[in-house]
mmCIF file of C-alpha atoms and ligand atoms in Angstrom:
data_model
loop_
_atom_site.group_PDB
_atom_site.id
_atom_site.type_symbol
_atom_site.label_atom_id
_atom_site.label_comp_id
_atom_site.label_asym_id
_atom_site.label_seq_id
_atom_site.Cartn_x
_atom_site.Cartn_y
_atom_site.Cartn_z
ATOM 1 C CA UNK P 1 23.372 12.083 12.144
ATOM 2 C CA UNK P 2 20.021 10.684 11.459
ATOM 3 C CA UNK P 3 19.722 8.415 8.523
ATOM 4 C CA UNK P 4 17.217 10.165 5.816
ATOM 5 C CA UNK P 5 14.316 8.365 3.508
ATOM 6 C CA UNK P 6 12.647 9.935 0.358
ATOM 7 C CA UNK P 7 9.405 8.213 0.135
ATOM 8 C CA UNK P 8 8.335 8.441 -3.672
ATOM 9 C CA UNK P 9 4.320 9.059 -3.801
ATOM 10 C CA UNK P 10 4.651 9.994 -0.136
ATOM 11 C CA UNK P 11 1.575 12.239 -0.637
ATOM 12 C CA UNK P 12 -0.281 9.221 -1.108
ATOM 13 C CA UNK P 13 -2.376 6.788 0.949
ATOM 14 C CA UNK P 14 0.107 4.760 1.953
ATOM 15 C CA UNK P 15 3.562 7.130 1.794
ATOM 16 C CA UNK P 16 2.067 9.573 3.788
ATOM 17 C CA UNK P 17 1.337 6.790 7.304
ATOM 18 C CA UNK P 18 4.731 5.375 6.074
ATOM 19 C CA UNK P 19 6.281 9.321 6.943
ATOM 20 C CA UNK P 20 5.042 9.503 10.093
ATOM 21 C CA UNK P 21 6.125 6.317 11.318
ATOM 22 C CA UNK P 22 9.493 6.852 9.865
ATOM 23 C CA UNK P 23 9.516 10.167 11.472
ATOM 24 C CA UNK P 24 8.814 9.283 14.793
ATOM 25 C CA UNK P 25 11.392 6.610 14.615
ATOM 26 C CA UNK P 26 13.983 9.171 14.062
ATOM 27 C CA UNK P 27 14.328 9.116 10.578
ATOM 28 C CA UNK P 28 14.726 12.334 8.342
ATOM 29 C CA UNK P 29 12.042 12.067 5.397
ATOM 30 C CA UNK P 30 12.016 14.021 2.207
ATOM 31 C CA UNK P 31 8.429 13.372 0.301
ATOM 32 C CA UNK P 32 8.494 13.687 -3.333
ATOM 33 C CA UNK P 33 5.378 13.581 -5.478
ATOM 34 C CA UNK P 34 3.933 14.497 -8.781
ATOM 35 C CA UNK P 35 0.285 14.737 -7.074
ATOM 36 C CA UNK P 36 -1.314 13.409 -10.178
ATOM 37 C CA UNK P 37 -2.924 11.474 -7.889
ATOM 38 C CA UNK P 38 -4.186 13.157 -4.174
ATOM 39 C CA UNK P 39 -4.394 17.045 -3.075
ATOM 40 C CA UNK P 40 -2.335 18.253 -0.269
ATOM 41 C CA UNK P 41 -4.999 16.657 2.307
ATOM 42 C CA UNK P 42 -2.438 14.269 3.534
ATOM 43 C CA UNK P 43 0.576 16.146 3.091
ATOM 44 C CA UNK P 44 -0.841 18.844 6.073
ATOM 45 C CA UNK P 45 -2.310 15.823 7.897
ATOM 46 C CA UNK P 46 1.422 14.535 8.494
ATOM 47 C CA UNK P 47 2.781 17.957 9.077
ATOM 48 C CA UNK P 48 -0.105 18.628 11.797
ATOM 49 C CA UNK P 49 0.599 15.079 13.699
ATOM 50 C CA UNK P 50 4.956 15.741 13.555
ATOM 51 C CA UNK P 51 4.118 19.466 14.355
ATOM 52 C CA UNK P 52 6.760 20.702 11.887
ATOM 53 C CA UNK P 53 6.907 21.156 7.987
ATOM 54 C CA UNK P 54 8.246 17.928 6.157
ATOM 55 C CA UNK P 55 10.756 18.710 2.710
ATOM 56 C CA UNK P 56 8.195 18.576 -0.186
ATOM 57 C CA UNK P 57 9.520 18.274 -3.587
ATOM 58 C CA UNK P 58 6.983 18.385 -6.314
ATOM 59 C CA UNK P 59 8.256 16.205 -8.713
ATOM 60 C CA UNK P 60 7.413 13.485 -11.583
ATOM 61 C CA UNK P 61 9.802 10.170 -11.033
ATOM 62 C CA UNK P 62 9.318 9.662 -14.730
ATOM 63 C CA UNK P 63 11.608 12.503 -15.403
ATOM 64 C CA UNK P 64 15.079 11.053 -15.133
ATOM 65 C CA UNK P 65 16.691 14.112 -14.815
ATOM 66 C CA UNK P 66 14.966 15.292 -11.714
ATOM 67 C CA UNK P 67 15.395 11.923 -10.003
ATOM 68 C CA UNK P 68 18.819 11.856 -10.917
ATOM 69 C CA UNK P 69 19.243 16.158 -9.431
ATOM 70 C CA UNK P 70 16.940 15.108 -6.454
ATOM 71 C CA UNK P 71 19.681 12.421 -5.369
ATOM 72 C CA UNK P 72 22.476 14.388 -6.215
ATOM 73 C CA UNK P 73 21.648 17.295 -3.901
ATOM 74 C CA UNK P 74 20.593 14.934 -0.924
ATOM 75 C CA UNK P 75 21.755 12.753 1.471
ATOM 76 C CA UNK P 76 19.224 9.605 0.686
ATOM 77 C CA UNK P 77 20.424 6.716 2.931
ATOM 78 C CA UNK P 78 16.805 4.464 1.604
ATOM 79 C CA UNK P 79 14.014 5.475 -0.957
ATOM 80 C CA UNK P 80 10.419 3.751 -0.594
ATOM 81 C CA UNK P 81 8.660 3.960 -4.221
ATOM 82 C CA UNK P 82 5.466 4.383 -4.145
ATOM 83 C CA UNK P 83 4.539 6.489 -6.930
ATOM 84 C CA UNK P 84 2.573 4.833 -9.421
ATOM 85 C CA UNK P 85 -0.991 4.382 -10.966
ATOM 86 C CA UNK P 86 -2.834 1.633 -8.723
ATOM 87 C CA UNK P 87 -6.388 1.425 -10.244
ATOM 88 C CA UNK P 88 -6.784 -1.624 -11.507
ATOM 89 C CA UNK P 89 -10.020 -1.228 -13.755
ATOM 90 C CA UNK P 90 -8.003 2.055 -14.981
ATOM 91 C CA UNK P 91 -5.072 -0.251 -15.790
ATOM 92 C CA UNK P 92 -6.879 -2.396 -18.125
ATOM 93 C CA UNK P 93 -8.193 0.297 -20.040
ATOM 94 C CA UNK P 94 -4.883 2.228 -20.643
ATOM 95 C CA UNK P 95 -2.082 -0.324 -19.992
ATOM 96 C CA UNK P 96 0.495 1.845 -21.628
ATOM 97 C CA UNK P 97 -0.054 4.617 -19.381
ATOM 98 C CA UNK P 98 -0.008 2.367 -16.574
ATOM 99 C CA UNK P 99 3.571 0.441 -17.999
ATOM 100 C CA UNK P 100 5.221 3.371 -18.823
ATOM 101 C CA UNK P 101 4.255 5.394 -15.697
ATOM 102 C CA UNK P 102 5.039 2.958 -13.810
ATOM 103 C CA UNK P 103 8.130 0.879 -15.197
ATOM 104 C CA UNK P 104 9.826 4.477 -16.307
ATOM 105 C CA UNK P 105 9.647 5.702 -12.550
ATOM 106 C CA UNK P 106 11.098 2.438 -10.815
ATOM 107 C CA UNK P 107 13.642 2.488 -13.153
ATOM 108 C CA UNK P 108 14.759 5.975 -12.585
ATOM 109 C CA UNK P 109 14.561 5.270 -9.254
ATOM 110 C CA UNK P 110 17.057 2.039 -9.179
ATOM 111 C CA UNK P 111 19.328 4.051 -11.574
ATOM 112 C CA UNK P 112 19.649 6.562 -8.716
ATOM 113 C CA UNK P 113 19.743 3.732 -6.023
ATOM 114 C CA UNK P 114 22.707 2.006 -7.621
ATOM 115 C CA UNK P 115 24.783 5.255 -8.722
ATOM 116 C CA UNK P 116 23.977 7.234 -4.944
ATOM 117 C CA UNK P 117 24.604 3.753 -2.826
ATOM 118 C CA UNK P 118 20.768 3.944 -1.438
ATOM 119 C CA UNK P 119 19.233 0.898 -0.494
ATOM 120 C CA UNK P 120 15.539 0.267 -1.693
ATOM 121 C CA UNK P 121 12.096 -0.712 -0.322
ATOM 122 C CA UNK P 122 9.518 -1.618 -2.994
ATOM 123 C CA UNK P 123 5.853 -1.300 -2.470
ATOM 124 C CA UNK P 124 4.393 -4.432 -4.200
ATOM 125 C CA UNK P 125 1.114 -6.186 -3.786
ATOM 126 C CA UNK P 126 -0.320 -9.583 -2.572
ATOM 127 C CA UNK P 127 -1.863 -9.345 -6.315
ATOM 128 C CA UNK P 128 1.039 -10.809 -7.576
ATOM 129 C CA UNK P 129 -0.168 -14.094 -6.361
ATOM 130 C CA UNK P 130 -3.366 -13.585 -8.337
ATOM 131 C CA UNK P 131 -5.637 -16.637 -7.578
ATOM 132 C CA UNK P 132 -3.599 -18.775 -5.114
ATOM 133 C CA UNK P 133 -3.983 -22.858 -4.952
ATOM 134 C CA UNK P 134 -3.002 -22.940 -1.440
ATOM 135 C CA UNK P 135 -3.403 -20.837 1.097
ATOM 136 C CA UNK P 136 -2.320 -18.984 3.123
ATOM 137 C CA UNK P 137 0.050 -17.660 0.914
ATOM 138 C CA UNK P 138 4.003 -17.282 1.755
ATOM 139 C CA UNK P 139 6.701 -15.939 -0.153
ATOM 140 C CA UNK P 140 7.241 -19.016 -1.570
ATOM 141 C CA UNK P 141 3.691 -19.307 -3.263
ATOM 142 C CA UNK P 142 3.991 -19.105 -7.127
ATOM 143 C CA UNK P 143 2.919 -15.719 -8.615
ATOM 144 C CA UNK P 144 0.069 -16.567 -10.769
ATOM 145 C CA UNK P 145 0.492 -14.491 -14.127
ATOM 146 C CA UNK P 146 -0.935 -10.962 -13.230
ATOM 147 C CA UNK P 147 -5.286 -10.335 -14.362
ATOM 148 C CA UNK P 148 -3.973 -6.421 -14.778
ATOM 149 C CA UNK P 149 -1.090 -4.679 -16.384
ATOM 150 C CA UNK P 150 -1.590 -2.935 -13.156
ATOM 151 C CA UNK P 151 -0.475 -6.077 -11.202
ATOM 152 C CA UNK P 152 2.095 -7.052 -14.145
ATOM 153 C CA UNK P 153 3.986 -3.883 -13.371
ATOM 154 C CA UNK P 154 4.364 -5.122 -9.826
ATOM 155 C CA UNK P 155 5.185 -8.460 -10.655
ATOM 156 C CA UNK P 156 7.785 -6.500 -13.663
ATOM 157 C CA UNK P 157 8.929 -3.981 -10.901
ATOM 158 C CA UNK P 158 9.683 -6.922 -8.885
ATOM 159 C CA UNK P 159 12.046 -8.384 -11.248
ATOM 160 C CA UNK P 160 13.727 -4.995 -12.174
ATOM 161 C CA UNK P 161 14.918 -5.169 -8.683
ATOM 162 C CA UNK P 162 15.941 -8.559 -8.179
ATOM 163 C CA UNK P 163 17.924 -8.617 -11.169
ATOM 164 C CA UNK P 164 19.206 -4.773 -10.750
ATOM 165 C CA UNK P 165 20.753 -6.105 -6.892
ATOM 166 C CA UNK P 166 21.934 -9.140 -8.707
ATOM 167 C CA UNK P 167 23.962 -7.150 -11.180
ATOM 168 C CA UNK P 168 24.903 -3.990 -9.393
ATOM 169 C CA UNK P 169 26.995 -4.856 -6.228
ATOM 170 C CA UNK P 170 26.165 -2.959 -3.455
ATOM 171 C CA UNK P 171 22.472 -2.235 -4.606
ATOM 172 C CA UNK P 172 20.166 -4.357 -1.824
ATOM 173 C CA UNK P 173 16.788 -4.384 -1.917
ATOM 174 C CA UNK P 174 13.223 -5.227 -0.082
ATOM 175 C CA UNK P 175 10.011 -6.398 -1.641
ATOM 176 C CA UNK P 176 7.217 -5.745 0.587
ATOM 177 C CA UNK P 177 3.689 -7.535 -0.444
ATOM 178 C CA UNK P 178 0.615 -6.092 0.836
ATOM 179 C CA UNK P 179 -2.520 -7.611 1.075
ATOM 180 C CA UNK P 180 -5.769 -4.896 1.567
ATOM 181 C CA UNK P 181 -4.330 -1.799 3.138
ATOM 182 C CA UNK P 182 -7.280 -0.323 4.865
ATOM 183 C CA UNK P 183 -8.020 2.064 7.831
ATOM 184 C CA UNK P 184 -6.712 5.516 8.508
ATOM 185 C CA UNK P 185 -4.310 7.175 11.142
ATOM 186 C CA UNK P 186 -6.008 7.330 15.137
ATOM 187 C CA UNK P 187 -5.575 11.555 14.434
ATOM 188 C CA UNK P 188 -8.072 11.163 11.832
ATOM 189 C CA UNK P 189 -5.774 13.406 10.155
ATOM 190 C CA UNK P 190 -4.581 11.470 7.147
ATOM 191 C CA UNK P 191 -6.082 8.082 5.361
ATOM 192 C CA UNK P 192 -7.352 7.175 2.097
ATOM 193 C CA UNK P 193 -8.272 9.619 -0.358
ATOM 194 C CA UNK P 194 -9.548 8.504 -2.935
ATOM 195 C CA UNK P 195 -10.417 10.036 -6.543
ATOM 196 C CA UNK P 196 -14.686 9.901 -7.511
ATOM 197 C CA UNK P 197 -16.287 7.023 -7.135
ATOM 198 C CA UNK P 198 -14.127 4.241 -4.503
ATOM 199 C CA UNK P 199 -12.590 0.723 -6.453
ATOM 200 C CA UNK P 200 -12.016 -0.356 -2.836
ATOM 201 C CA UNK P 201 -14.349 -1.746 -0.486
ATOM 202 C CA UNK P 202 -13.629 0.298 2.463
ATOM 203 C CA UNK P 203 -13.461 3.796 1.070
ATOM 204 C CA UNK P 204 -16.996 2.559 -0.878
ATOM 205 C CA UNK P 205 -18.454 1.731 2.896
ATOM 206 C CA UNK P 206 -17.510 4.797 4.563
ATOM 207 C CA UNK P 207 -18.908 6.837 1.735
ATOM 208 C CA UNK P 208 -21.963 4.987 2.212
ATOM 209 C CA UNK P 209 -22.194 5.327 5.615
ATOM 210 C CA UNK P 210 -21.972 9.073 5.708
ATOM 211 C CA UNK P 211 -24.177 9.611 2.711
ATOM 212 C CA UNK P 212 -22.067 10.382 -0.116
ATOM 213 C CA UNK P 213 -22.630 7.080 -2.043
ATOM 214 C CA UNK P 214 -26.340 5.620 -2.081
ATOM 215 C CA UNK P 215 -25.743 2.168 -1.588
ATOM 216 C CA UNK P 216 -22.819 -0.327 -1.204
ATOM 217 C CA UNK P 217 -23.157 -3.212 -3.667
ATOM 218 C CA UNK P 218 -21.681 -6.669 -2.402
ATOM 219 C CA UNK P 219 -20.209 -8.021 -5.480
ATOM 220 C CA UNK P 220 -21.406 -11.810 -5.382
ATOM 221 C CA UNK P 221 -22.506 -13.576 -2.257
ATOM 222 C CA UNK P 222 -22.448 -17.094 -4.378
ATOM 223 C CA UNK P 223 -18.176 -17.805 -3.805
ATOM 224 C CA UNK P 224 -17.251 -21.547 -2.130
ATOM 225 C CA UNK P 225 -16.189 -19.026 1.488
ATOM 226 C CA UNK P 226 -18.381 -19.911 4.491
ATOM 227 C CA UNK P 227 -20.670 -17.094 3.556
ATOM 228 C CA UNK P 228 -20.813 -16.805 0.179
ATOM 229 C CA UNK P 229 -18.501 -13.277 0.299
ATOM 230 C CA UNK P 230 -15.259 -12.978 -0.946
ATOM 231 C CA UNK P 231 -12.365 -13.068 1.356
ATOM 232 C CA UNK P 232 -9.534 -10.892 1.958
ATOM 233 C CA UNK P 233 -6.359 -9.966 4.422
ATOM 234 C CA UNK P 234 -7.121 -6.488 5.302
ATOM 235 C CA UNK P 235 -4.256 -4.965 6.988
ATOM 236 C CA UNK P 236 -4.027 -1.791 9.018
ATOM 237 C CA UNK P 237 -2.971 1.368 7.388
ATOM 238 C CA UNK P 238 -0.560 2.040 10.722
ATOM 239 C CA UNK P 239 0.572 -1.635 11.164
ATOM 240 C CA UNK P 240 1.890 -1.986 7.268
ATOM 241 C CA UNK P 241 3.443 1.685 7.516
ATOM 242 C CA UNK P 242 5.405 0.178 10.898
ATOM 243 C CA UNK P 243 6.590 -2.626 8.296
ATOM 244 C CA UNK P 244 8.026 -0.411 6.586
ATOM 245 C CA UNK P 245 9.978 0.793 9.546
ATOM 246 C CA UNK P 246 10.837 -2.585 10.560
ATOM 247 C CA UNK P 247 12.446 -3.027 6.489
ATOM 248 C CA UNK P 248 13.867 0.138 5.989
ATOM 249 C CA UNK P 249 15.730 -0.773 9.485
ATOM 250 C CA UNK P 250 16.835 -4.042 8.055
ATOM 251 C CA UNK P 251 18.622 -2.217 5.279
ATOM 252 C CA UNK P 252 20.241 0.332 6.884
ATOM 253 C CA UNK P 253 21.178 -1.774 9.834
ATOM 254 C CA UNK P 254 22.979 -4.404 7.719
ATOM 255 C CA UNK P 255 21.198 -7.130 8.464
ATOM 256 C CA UNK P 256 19.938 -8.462 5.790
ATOM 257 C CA UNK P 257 20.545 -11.975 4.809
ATOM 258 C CA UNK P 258 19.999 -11.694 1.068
ATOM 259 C CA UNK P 259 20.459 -8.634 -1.276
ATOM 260 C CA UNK P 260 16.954 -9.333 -2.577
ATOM 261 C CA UNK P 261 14.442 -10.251 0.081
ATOM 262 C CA UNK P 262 10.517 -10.554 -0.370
ATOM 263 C CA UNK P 263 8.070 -10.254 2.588
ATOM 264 C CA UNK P 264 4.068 -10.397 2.833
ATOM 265 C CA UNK P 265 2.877 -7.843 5.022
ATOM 266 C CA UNK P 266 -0.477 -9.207 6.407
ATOM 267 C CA UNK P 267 -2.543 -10.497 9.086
ATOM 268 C CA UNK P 268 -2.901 -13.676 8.592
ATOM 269 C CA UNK P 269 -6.451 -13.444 9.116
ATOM 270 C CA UNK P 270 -9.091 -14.327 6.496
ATOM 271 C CA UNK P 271 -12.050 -11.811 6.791
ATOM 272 C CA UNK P 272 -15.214 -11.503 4.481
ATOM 273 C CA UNK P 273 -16.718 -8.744 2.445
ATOM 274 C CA UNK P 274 -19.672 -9.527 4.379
ATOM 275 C CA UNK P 275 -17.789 -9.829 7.868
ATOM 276 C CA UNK P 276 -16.363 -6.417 7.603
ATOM 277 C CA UNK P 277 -19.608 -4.835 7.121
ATOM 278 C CA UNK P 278 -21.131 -6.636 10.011
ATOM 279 C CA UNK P 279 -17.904 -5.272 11.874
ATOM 280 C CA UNK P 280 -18.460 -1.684 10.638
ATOM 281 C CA UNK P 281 -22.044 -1.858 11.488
ATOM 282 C CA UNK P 282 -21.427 -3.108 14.964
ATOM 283 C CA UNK P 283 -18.013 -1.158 15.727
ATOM 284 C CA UNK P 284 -19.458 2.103 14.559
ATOM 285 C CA UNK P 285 -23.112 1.722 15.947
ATOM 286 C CA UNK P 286 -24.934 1.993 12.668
ATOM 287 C CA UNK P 287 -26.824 0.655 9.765
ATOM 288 C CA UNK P 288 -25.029 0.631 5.940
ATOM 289 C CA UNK P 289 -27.306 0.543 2.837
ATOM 290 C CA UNK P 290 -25.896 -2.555 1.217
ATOM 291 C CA UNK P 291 -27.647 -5.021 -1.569
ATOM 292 C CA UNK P 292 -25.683 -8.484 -3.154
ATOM 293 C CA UNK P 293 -24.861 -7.567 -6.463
ATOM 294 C CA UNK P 294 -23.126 -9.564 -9.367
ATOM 295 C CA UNK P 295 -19.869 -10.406 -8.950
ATOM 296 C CA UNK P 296 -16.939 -8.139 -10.076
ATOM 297 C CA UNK P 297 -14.771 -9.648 -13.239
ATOM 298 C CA UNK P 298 -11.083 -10.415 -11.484
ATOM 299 C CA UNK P 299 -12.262 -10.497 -8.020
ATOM 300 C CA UNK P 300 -9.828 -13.453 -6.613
ATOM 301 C CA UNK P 301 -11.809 -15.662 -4.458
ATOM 302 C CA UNK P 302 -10.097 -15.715 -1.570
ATOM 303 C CA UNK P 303 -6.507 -14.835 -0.301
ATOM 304 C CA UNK P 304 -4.537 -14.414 2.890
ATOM 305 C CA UNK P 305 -0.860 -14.487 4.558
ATOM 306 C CA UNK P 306 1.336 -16.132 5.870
ATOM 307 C CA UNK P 307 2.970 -12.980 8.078
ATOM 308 C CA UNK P 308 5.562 -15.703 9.644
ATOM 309 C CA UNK P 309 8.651 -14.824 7.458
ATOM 310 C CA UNK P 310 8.430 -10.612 8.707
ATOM 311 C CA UNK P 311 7.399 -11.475 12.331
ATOM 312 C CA UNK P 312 10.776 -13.723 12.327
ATOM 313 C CA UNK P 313 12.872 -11.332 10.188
ATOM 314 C CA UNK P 314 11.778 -8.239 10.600
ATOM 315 C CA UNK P 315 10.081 -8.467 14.061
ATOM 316 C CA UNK P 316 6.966 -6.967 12.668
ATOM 317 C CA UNK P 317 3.322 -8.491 12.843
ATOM 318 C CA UNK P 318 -0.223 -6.877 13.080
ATOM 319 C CA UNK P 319 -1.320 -5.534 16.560
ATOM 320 C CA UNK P 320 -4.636 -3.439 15.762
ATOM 321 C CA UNK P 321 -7.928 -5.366 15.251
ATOM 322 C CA UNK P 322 -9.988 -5.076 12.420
ATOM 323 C CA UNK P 323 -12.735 -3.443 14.609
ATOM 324 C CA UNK P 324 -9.916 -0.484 15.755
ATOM 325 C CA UNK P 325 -8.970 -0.426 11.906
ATOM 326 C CA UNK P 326 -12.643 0.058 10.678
ATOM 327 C CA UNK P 327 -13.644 2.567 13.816
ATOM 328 C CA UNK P 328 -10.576 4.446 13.069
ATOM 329 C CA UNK P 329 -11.864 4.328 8.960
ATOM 330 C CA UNK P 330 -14.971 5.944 9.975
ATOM 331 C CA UNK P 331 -13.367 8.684 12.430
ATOM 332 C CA UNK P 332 -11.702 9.579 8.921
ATOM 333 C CA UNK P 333 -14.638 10.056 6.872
ATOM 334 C CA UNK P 334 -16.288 11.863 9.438
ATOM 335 C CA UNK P 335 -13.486 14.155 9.591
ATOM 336 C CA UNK P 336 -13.333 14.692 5.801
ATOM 337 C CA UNK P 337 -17.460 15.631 5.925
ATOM 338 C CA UNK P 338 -16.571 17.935 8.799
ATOM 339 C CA UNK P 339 -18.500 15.965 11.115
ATOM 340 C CA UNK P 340 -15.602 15.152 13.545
HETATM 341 C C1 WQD N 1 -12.079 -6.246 -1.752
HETATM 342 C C2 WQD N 1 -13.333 -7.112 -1.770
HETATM 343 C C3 WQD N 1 -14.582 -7.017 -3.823
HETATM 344 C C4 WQD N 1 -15.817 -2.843 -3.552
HETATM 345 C C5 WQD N 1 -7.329 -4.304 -4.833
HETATM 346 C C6 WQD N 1 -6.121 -4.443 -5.705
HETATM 347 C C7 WQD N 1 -4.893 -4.645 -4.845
HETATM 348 C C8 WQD N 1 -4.788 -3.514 -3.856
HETATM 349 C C9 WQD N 1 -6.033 -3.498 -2.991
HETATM 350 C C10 WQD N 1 -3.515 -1.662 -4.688
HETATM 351 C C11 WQD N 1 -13.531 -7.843 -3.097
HETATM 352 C C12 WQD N 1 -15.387 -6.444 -2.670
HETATM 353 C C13 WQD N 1 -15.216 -4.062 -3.282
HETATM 354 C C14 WQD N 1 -17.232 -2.734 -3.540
HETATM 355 C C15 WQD N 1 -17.388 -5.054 -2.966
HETATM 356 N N1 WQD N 1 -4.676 -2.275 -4.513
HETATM 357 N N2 WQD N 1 -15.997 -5.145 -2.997
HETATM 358 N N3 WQD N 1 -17.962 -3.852 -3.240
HETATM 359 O O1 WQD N 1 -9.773 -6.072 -5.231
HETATM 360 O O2 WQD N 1 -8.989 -7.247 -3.090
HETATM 361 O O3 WQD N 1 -7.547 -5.506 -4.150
HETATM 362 O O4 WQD N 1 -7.152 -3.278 -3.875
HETATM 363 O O5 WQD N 1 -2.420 -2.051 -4.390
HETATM 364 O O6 WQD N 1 -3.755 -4.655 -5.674
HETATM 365 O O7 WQD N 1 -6.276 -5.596 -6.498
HETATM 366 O O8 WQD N 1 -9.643 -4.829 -3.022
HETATM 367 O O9 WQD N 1 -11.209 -3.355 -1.832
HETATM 368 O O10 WQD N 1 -11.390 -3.523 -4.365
HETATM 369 O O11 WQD N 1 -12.112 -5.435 -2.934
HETATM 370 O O12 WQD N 1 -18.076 -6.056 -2.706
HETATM 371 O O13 WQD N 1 -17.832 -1.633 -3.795
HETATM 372 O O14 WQD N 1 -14.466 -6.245 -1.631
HETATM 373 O O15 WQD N 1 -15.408 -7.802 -4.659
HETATM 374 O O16 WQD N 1 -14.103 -9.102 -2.823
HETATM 375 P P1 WQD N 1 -9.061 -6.017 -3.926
HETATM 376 P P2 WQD N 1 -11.116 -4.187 -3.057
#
């Protein structure tokens, strides 16, 4: 009997490459979402790429009860939790929204976990380590105290599940910590949708590039980086949803070594704002509209992974190159405008 995955939020960015990977491991996935957040878009995209209809359950993780009836009447073997408000400028404007949405859920979530005997995989963020002093970063690096309540509730969600495994035998859990998910599936049938005007750089290029946005603005060419940009780990939308594989695996297979474990899920590769658009210029065979601008409060100077611990443990590491990442980014716009 195959082993089956609710993926919380798996309407989402992220969730929705995470249920085709799972899928086409062997997996049975049940997506639950409140779509407060994305349209359907995705939700057909995976459907079109399995060729079959995926269980949908339109729900709000916030609402105890229906977490609590949605485990009762399935089989979940592992959740992934992904729903939860991710905007960080949003966060700092309405930081009770953002704690209650997002501590309430997680915590209906491990409830079910512990009472149902389903192991979990949380979807933190390589924000946690906020402005490293070294780097790269490992798991070992300190968190810095979070610049958002957005990346306090991952740092808080964090610690709900290390001390919810430490107190409830049987409960095991996975931490993984993504850098800069970017990039879109090669069917140009899901990626990143995301809601008026793009936080992230990516989105904010594509847009650019196919005319929807006038101009990209480089916030701050003056950092100590060799050109002045700030740097990032951008990872590729398919290679962190096969992480998730990889983890899930881990916890269903038994092998894990701890009940808690923590892993960054990045390249390892340092790239700058300014060498991704030179990439996405020169990979997609065009010009972007782009000026320097001021720099953007909380922008982190640079940051980057150590991927060692999950190539080891997990026997995951990036394969796709940025260049496939950002071609693969454009094919997805394109499709969006109708223009594939
Ligand atoms: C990357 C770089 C910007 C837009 C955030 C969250 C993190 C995760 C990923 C959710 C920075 C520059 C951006 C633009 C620009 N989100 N930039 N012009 O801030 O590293 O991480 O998104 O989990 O938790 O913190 O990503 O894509 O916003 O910015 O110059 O229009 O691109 O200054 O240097 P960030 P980003």
């Amino acid at each position: 009997m195959n082993k089956t995955v609710l993926v919380s939020g798996g309407a989402g960015f992220i969730g929705s490459h995470v249920t085709v990977e799972l899928s086409q491991k062997g997996y049975e996935v049940i997506i639950a979402d409140n779509m407060s957040n994305c349209d359907e878009t995705n939700y057909r995209g995976v459907c079109a790429i399995l060729g079959r209809e995926l269980p949908f359950i339109r729900m709000d993780f916030c609402d105890r009860k229906a977490v609590e009836e949605l485990f009762s009447t399935h089989r979940i073997d592992a959740v992934i939790h992904f729903a939860a408000f991710k905007a960080v400028g949003e966060s700092v404007e309405e930081p009770l929204k953002y704690y209650s949405n997002n501590l309430e859920s997680f915590i209906n979530v491990l409830g079910a976990a512990r009472a149902h005997g389903s192991g979990v995989l949380f979807s933190s963020s390589a924000t946690v380590y906020g402005e490293p002093d070294e780097l790269p970063v490992t798991e070992k690096s300190p968190r810095q105290s979070a610049t958002s309540p957005y990346g306090n509730t991952k740092q808080m969600c964090e610690d709900l599940l290390r001390d919810s495994v430490k107190a409830y035998k049987g409960l095991k859990g996975i931490a993984l910590r993504y850098f800069n998910p970017i990039g879109a599936h090669p069917s140009a049938l899901i990626g990143e949708l995301p809601r008026g005007v793009p936080n992230n750089l990516v989105p904010f290029i594509t847009q650019t590039a196919i005319g929807k946005r006038e101009c990209l603005s480089i916030f701050g060419d003056d950092y100590p980086t060799p050109d002045g940009t700030c740097q990032r780990d951008y990872i590729d939308i398919v290679d962190l949803a096969k992480a998730h594989v990889a983890a899930v695996d881990r916890i269903l297979e038994g092998r894990m070594k701890e009940d808690y474990e923590i892993f960054n899920v990045g390249t390892g590769r340092p790239v700058s704002v300014m060498e991704l658009v030179k990439a996405f210029e020169k990979v997609n065979n065009l010009k972007l509209n782009y000026r320097i601008a001021p720099r953007r409060a909380g922008d982190v100077t640079a940051i980057w992974a150590d991927p060692s611990l999950a190539e080891k443990e997990l026997g995951w590491k990036a394969e796709r190159s940025v260049e496939q990442t950002l071609a693969a980014a454009w094919a997805w716009e394109k499709h969006l405008a109708g223009k594939d």
